[in-house]
């Protein structure tokens, strides 16, 4: 009798969470895409008070989404372990584990930018430091673990390359872009800690950049050899913008705090590097944006359906907003400021479209059902 009574609660809980069986790691993209709307909004030059208030609300929404998705994913692992392990063995799903650290890092960055009036500065700094530490550790883990699985466990064909492969290796770049903001909050006499944090961010910048450069040729080769991606996957072309915009943001953020972390000659060099690196990379990002947008228009004319891949329109574009805003700040060039504003307008439209589609799909249960085909 004791055994029967003990088993019943677990059976009842299992029946309460069937909807999370198919909630994969790609759901963290909803958190990333929402947080970047807030973070990019406050990065725009000449920000208005009303915009900051709106961005504060969006940041709060991203924090709520983070808690909800974390809870769903924990339930997924607890009650559907077989499916969770299947996701890790699936080369099409495993790269989405890179979304978890980026969600943590994006919400943490928003907490530091927008949270002090709501939480108090000390609490905001503490929350961001915690999220950054966990996000950075998990980003380094997935950046090593997912490529290992791709080599040792997954079976990938010559023409299976996908922009989704960038997700695990771009996660450390997000850590590199968000870490420098914590440096001014370290004690003034913690010289070693300040320098270690800044140089650690630049190390992650290099790690992510070089890993991206090894994968981008594979993605381009697949496109020219096999033609456009399947309709539902076409939005993932925008993922290529992620490492481009985020790396530009990372060097800009590092340059902003360099004078308080490294000796003067290096601080000056890093400020110059932010412009010398960022301008050419932003130029390539705009080229890729044009090509990807044209392919998306082509797919839309052919009946591209809504899918969770639409969230690829958000975070990567948001990183280009913060990258362009950083360049505008360092060069004083108004054209770059207007570029940031234009990209931000596109980001908001994309976020509204992806959010509306996700809400409809969740309410109807379509996005929580087993994938077909």
Short mmCIF file of C-alpha atoms in Angstrom, two decimals:
data_model
loop_
_atom_site.label_atom_id
_atom_site.label_comp_id
_atom_site.label_asym_id
_atom_site.label_seq_id
_atom_site.Cartn_x
_atom_site.Cartn_y
_atom_site.Cartn_z
CA UNK A 1 0.00 0.00 0.00
CA UNK A 2 2.82 2.38 0.82
CA UNK A 3 4.32 1.83 -2.60
CA UNK A 4 1.02 2.51 -4.35
CA UNK A 5 0.42 5.76 -2.47
CA UNK A 6 3.96 6.94 -3.18
CA UNK A 7 3.63 6.26 -6.88
CA UNK A 8 0.35 8.11 -7.40
CA UNK A 9 1.61 11.68 -6.94
CA UNK A 10 4.37 11.10 -9.51
CA UNK A 11 1.90 9.65 -11.97
CA UNK A 12 -0.39 12.64 -11.44
CA UNK A 13 2.45 15.13 -11.98
CA UNK A 14 3.50 13.31 -15.13
CA UNK A 15 0.01 13.77 -16.57
CA UNK A 16 0.06 17.47 -15.80
CA UNK A 17 3.10 18.27 -17.93
CA UNK A 18 2.61 16.52 -21.30
CA UNK A 19 2.74 19.90 -23.04
CA UNK A 20 6.43 20.33 -22.21
CA UNK A 21 7.51 17.11 -23.93
CA UNK A 22 8.21 18.99 -27.14
CA UNK A 23 9.46 22.25 -25.62
CA UNK A 24 12.99 22.19 -26.95
CA UNK A 25 15.96 24.48 -26.26
CA UNK A 26 14.88 26.66 -29.19
CA UNK A 27 12.24 28.19 -26.88
CA UNK A 28 14.99 30.22 -25.21
CA UNK A 29 14.99 32.25 -28.44
CA UNK A 30 11.79 33.91 -27.22
CA UNK A 31 13.72 35.20 -24.20
CA UNK A 32 16.70 36.35 -26.27
CA UNK A 33 14.53 38.04 -28.86
CA UNK A 34 12.52 39.90 -26.23
CA UNK A 35 15.50 40.96 -24.12
CA UNK A 36 17.38 42.39 -27.11
CA UNK A 37 14.45 44.70 -27.90
CA UNK A 38 14.94 46.27 -24.47
CA UNK A 39 18.75 46.27 -24.53
CA UNK A 40 19.01 47.66 -28.05
CA UNK A 41 16.40 50.34 -27.34
CA UNK A 42 18.41 51.92 -24.54
CA UNK A 43 21.59 51.71 -26.65
CA UNK A 44 20.18 54.02 -29.33
CA UNK A 45 21.81 57.46 -29.49
CA UNK A 46 19.79 60.26 -27.90
CA UNK A 47 17.41 57.87 -26.16
CA UNK A 48 14.09 59.32 -25.06
CA UNK A 49 12.58 58.89 -21.62
CA UNK A 50 9.43 57.26 -23.00
CA UNK A 51 11.53 54.74 -24.90
CA UNK A 52 13.43 53.82 -21.75
CA UNK A 53 10.13 53.29 -19.92
CA UNK A 54 8.88 51.02 -22.70
CA UNK A 55 12.16 49.13 -22.74
CA UNK A 56 11.92 48.63 -18.98
CA UNK A 57 8.57 46.91 -19.50
CA UNK A 58 10.00 44.74 -22.28
CA UNK A 59 12.95 43.80 -20.06
CA UNK A 60 10.52 42.77 -17.30
CA UNK A 61 8.65 40.63 -19.83
CA UNK A 62 11.90 38.97 -20.88
CA UNK A 63 12.65 38.15 -17.23
CA UNK A 64 9.21 36.55 -16.85
CA UNK A 65 9.73 34.59 -20.06
CA UNK A 66 13.12 33.40 -18.80
CA UNK A 67 11.58 32.02 -15.62
CA UNK A 68 8.75 30.37 -17.58
CA UNK A 69 11.01 28.73 -20.17
CA UNK A 70 13.49 27.60 -17.52
CA UNK A 71 10.64 25.97 -15.61
CA UNK A 72 9.32 24.28 -18.76
CA UNK A 73 12.78 23.02 -19.69
CA UNK A 74 13.41 21.69 -16.17
CA UNK A 75 10.08 19.84 -16.36
CA UNK A 76 11.08 18.58 -19.79
CA UNK A 77 14.30 17.07 -18.44
CA UNK A 78 12.62 15.72 -15.31
CA UNK A 79 9.61 14.06 -16.94
CA UNK A 80 10.67 13.51 -20.55
CA UNK A 81 14.31 12.53 -20.20
CA UNK A 82 14.10 10.25 -23.23
CA UNK A 83 13.05 13.17 -25.43
CA UNK A 84 15.71 15.43 -23.92
CA UNK A 85 18.42 12.90 -24.72
CA UNK A 86 17.00 12.50 -28.21
CA UNK A 87 17.37 16.25 -28.69
CA UNK A 88 21.06 16.04 -27.81
CA UNK A 89 21.52 13.24 -30.35
CA UNK A 90 19.72 15.20 -33.05
CA UNK A 91 22.16 17.38 -35.06
CA UNK A 92 19.26 19.69 -36.01
CA UNK A 93 18.27 20.36 -32.37
CA UNK A 94 21.47 20.13 -30.32
CA UNK A 95 22.90 23.49 -31.56
CA UNK A 96 19.90 25.25 -30.01
CA UNK A 97 21.40 24.57 -26.58
CA UNK A 98 23.44 27.67 -27.33
CA UNK A 99 20.27 29.69 -26.78
CA UNK A 100 20.21 28.97 -23.03
CA UNK A 101 23.36 30.92 -22.09
CA UNK A 102 22.44 33.72 -24.48
CA UNK A 103 19.03 34.06 -22.83
CA UNK A 104 20.65 34.29 -19.39
CA UNK A 105 23.21 36.82 -20.58
CA UNK A 106 20.68 38.98 -22.44
CA UNK A 107 18.33 39.22 -19.47
CA UNK A 108 21.28 39.88 -17.16
CA UNK A 109 22.49 42.73 -19.37
CA UNK A 110 19.01 44.22 -19.37
CA UNK A 111 18.91 43.99 -15.59
CA UNK A 112 22.03 46.13 -15.32
CA UNK A 113 20.83 48.60 -17.94
CA UNK A 114 17.20 48.97 -16.88
CA UNK A 115 16.85 47.27 -13.52
CA UNK A 116 18.38 49.79 -11.07
CA UNK A 117 15.29 52.06 -10.87
CA UNK A 118 13.14 49.00 -10.26
CA UNK A 119 15.37 46.75 -8.13
CA UNK A 120 17.96 49.16 -6.78
CA UNK A 121 21.47 49.39 -8.16
CA UNK A 122 23.05 46.88 -5.79
CA UNK A 123 20.43 44.22 -6.50
CA UNK A 124 20.61 44.85 -10.25
CA UNK A 125 24.39 44.46 -10.24
CA UNK A 126 24.16 41.28 -8.16
CA UNK A 127 21.53 39.73 -10.44
CA UNK A 128 23.49 40.62 -13.57
CA UNK A 129 26.73 39.26 -12.09
CA UNK A 130 25.01 35.98 -11.23
CA UNK A 131 23.36 35.63 -14.63
CA UNK A 132 26.59 36.59 -16.38
CA UNK A 133 28.61 34.03 -14.41
CA UNK A 134 26.15 31.20 -15.08
CA UNK A 135 25.61 32.31 -18.68
CA UNK A 136 29.33 32.53 -19.38
CA UNK A 137 30.08 29.12 -17.86
CA UNK A 138 27.25 27.50 -19.82
CA UNK A 139 28.28 29.30 -23.01
CA UNK A 140 31.79 27.86 -22.79
CA UNK A 141 30.30 24.43 -22.07
CA UNK A 142 28.01 24.40 -25.08
CA UNK A 143 30.69 25.95 -27.31
CA UNK A 144 32.82 22.86 -26.64
CA UNK A 145 30.18 20.17 -26.07
CA UNK A 146 27.98 20.71 -29.13
CA UNK A 147 30.88 20.68 -31.65
CA UNK A 148 32.15 17.54 -29.87
CA UNK A 149 28.75 15.89 -30.35
CA UNK A 150 28.75 16.97 -33.99
CA UNK A 151 32.09 15.25 -34.54
CA UNK A 152 31.79 12.20 -32.30
CA UNK A 153 28.07 11.36 -32.18
CA UNK A 154 26.11 13.08 -34.91
CA UNK A 155 26.01 11.85 -38.48
CA UNK A 156 26.09 14.90 -40.72
CA UNK A 157 26.11 14.91 -44.51
CA UNK A 158 28.24 17.13 -46.74
CA UNK A 159 25.30 19.38 -47.55
CA UNK A 160 23.71 19.52 -44.08
CA UNK A 161 25.49 22.71 -43.00
CA UNK A 162 23.10 25.19 -41.40
CA UNK A 163 23.31 28.69 -39.88
CA UNK A 164 21.95 27.03 -36.71
CA UNK A 165 25.46 25.62 -36.20
CA UNK A 166 26.55 29.12 -35.19
CA UNK A 167 24.36 29.20 -32.07
CA UNK A 168 26.72 27.31 -29.70
CA UNK A 169 29.86 29.16 -30.78
CA UNK A 170 28.32 32.64 -30.74
CA UNK A 171 27.23 32.25 -27.10
CA UNK A 172 30.71 33.17 -25.74
CA UNK A 173 30.59 36.30 -27.91
CA UNK A 174 27.46 37.39 -26.05
CA UNK A 175 29.37 36.88 -22.80
CA UNK A 176 32.22 38.95 -24.21
CA UNK A 177 29.80 41.76 -25.12
CA UNK A 178 27.98 41.84 -21.79
CA UNK A 179 30.88 41.26 -19.38
CA UNK A 180 32.63 44.65 -19.69
CA UNK A 181 29.60 46.45 -18.19
CA UNK A 182 30.41 44.80 -14.86
CA UNK A 183 33.96 46.18 -14.72
CA UNK A 184 33.00 49.65 -13.38
CA UNK A 185 31.18 47.93 -10.52
CA UNK A 186 34.31 46.14 -9.31
CA UNK A 187 36.26 47.77 -6.46
CA UNK A 188 38.61 50.49 -7.65
CA UNK A 189 41.61 48.74 -6.10
CA UNK A 190 40.77 45.39 -7.73
CA UNK A 191 43.21 46.05 -10.56
CA UNK A 192 43.87 42.40 -11.31
CA UNK A 193 40.18 41.52 -11.33
CA UNK A 194 39.34 44.36 -13.71
CA UNK A 195 42.10 43.43 -16.14
CA UNK A 196 41.30 39.72 -15.92
CA UNK A 197 37.63 40.33 -16.66
CA UNK A 198 38.35 42.56 -19.65
CA UNK A 199 41.00 40.29 -21.16
CA UNK A 200 38.81 37.27 -20.47
CA UNK A 201 36.08 38.92 -22.52
CA UNK A 202 38.51 39.54 -25.36
CA UNK A 203 39.60 35.89 -25.16
CA UNK A 204 35.97 34.81 -25.57
CA UNK A 205 35.67 37.29 -28.42
CA UNK A 206 38.55 35.54 -30.19
CA UNK A 207 37.24 32.08 -29.36
CA UNK A 208 33.84 32.82 -30.85
CA UNK A 209 35.12 34.79 -33.82
CA UNK A 210 37.54 32.11 -35.00
CA UNK A 211 34.98 29.36 -34.49
CA UNK A 212 32.49 31.38 -36.54
CA UNK A 213 35.02 31.84 -39.32
CA UNK A 214 35.43 28.06 -39.58
CA UNK A 215 31.68 27.53 -39.97
CA UNK A 216 30.58 30.38 -42.22
CA UNK A 217 32.30 28.95 -45.33
CA UNK A 218 30.43 25.67 -44.77
CA UNK A 219 27.11 27.51 -44.63
CA UNK A 220 27.87 29.52 -47.78
CA UNK A 221 29.10 26.41 -49.59
CA UNK A 222 25.84 24.62 -48.76
CA UNK A 223 23.79 27.54 -50.10
CA UNK A 224 25.59 27.79 -53.43
CA UNK A 225 25.72 24.01 -53.88
CA UNK A 226 22.16 23.13 -52.90
CA UNK A 227 20.29 26.39 -53.31
CA UNK A 228 17.98 28.12 -50.79
CA UNK A 229 17.12 26.52 -47.47
CA UNK A 230 13.71 24.87 -46.95
CA UNK A 231 11.00 27.47 -46.47
CA UNK A 232 10.59 27.02 -42.71
CA UNK A 233 14.36 27.25 -42.18
CA UNK A 234 14.94 30.32 -44.35
CA UNK A 235 14.73 32.76 -41.38
CA UNK A 236 17.80 31.05 -39.85
CA UNK A 237 19.90 32.86 -42.45
CA UNK A 238 19.60 35.88 -40.16
CA UNK A 239 21.57 33.98 -37.50
CA UNK A 240 24.75 34.86 -39.37
CA UNK A 241 24.19 38.47 -38.31
CA UNK A 242 24.54 37.42 -34.66
CA UNK A 243 28.31 36.96 -34.47
CA UNK A 244 28.84 39.98 -36.74
CA UNK A 245 26.76 42.44 -34.74
CA UNK A 246 27.69 40.96 -31.37
CA UNK A 247 31.42 41.04 -32.07
CA UNK A 248 31.16 44.70 -33.07
CA UNK A 249 29.27 45.35 -29.84
CA UNK A 250 31.84 43.39 -27.83
CA UNK A 251 34.85 45.40 -29.00
CA UNK A 252 32.90 48.62 -28.49
CA UNK A 253 31.90 47.68 -24.95
CA UNK A 254 35.46 46.64 -24.17
CA UNK A 255 36.82 49.93 -25.47
CA UNK A 256 34.37 51.87 -23.28
CA UNK A 257 35.84 50.49 -20.06
CA UNK A 258 39.41 49.80 -21.17
CA UNK A 259 40.88 52.90 -19.52
CA UNK A 260 39.82 51.60 -16.10
CA UNK A 261 41.08 48.08 -16.66
CA UNK A 262 44.33 48.04 -18.66
CA UNK A 263 47.35 50.37 -18.98
CA UNK A 264 46.98 53.46 -21.15
CA UNK A 265 48.71 52.22 -24.33
CA UNK A 266 46.43 49.19 -24.52
CA UNK A 267 43.32 51.20 -23.69
CA UNK A 268 44.07 53.55 -26.58
CA UNK A 269 44.72 50.62 -28.90
CA UNK A 270 41.46 48.95 -27.93
CA UNK A 271 39.51 52.14 -28.67
CA UNK A 272 41.08 52.25 -32.13
CA UNK A 273 40.44 48.52 -32.64
CA UNK A 274 36.75 49.01 -31.90
CA UNK A 275 36.42 51.24 -34.98
CA UNK A 276 38.93 49.50 -37.25
CA UNK A 277 37.25 46.15 -36.63
CA UNK A 278 33.66 47.26 -36.29
CA UNK A 279 33.25 49.29 -39.50
CA UNK A 280 34.30 46.54 -41.97
CA UNK A 281 32.34 43.88 -40.08
CA UNK A 282 29.23 46.05 -40.03
CA UNK A 283 29.65 46.50 -43.77
CA UNK A 284 29.64 42.73 -44.27
CA UNK A 285 26.67 42.42 -41.91
CA UNK A 286 24.68 44.81 -44.13
CA UNK A 287 25.62 42.77 -47.20
CA UNK A 288 24.48 39.56 -45.54
CA UNK A 289 21.31 41.28 -44.33
CA UNK A 290 20.46 42.23 -47.91
CA UNK A 291 21.04 38.69 -49.23
CA UNK A 292 19.16 37.05 -46.35
CA UNK A 293 16.24 39.47 -46.65
CA UNK A 294 15.95 38.78 -50.38
CA UNK A 295 15.86 35.03 -49.74
CA UNK A 296 13.22 35.52 -47.03
CA UNK A 297 11.06 37.53 -49.44
CA UNK A 298 11.47 34.71 -51.97
CA UNK A 299 10.43 32.16 -49.35
CA UNK A 300 7.45 34.29 -48.25
CA UNK A 301 6.18 34.39 -51.83
CA UNK A 302 6.33 30.60 -51.83
CA UNK A 303 4.25 30.31 -48.66
CA UNK A 304 6.83 30.34 -45.86
CA UNK A 305 4.86 29.20 -42.77
CA UNK A 306 5.27 30.55 -39.26
CA UNK A 307 7.71 28.56 -37.16
CA UNK A 308 9.88 29.18 -34.14
CA UNK A 309 12.67 29.96 -36.62
CA UNK A 310 11.05 33.39 -37.03
CA UNK A 311 12.78 34.37 -33.78
CA UNK A 312 15.98 34.41 -35.85
CA UNK A 313 14.74 37.78 -37.14
CA UNK A 314 15.10 39.31 -33.66
CA UNK A 315 18.26 38.73 -31.63
CA UNK A 316 20.74 38.83 -34.55
CA UNK A 317 19.25 42.08 -35.86
CA UNK A 318 19.33 43.45 -32.32
CA UNK A 319 23.07 42.80 -32.10
CA UNK A 320 23.52 44.85 -35.27
CA UNK A 321 21.58 47.67 -33.60
CA UNK A 322 23.90 47.65 -30.58
CA UNK A 323 26.92 47.30 -32.88
CA UNK A 324 25.91 50.28 -35.01
CA UNK A 325 25.08 52.32 -31.90
CA UNK A 326 28.51 51.51 -30.48
CA UNK A 327 30.21 52.65 -33.68
CA UNK A 328 28.14 55.84 -33.68
CA UNK A 329 29.27 56.51 -30.11
CA UNK A 330 32.95 55.99 -30.91
CA UNK A 331 33.06 57.81 -34.24
CA UNK A 332 30.45 60.52 -33.72
CA UNK A 333 29.09 59.72 -37.18
CA UNK A 334 25.36 60.52 -37.36
CA UNK A 335 24.84 58.12 -40.26
CA UNK A 336 25.68 55.20 -37.97
CA UNK A 337 23.18 56.48 -35.42
CA UNK A 338 20.46 56.57 -38.05
CA UNK A 339 21.47 53.08 -39.18
CA UNK A 340 20.95 51.89 -35.61
CA UNK A 341 17.51 53.53 -35.50
CA UNK A 342 16.48 51.98 -38.82
CA UNK A 343 17.61 48.52 -37.75
CA UNK A 344 15.80 48.94 -34.45
CA UNK A 345 12.54 49.71 -36.25
CA UNK A 346 12.98 46.47 -38.23
CA UNK A 347 13.74 44.64 -34.98
CA UNK A 348 10.52 45.81 -33.34
CA UNK A 349 8.44 44.73 -36.34
CA UNK A 350 10.14 41.33 -36.36
CA UNK A 351 9.60 40.92 -32.61
CA UNK A 352 5.91 41.71 -32.89
CA UNK A 353 5.50 39.23 -35.77
CA UNK A 354 7.41 36.45 -34.01
CA UNK A 355 5.69 37.10 -30.70
CA UNK A 356 2.21 37.11 -32.22
CA UNK A 357 2.87 33.88 -34.08
CA UNK A 358 4.28 32.22 -30.99
CA UNK A 359 1.33 33.31 -28.86
CA UNK A 360 -1.17 31.96 -31.40
CA UNK A 361 0.74 28.70 -31.78
CA UNK A 362 1.01 28.22 -28.03
CA UNK A 363 -2.67 28.91 -27.34
CA UNK A 364 -3.74 26.58 -30.14
CA UNK A 365 -1.28 23.95 -28.99
CA UNK A 366 0.36 23.64 -32.42
CA UNK A 367 3.80 24.68 -31.18
CA UNK A 368 3.55 22.31 -28.21
CA UNK A 369 2.64 19.29 -30.33
CA UNK A 370 5.04 16.70 -31.73
CA UNK A 371 6.74 17.96 -34.92
CA UNK A 372 5.37 16.52 -38.14
CA UNK A 373 7.34 15.61 -41.21
#
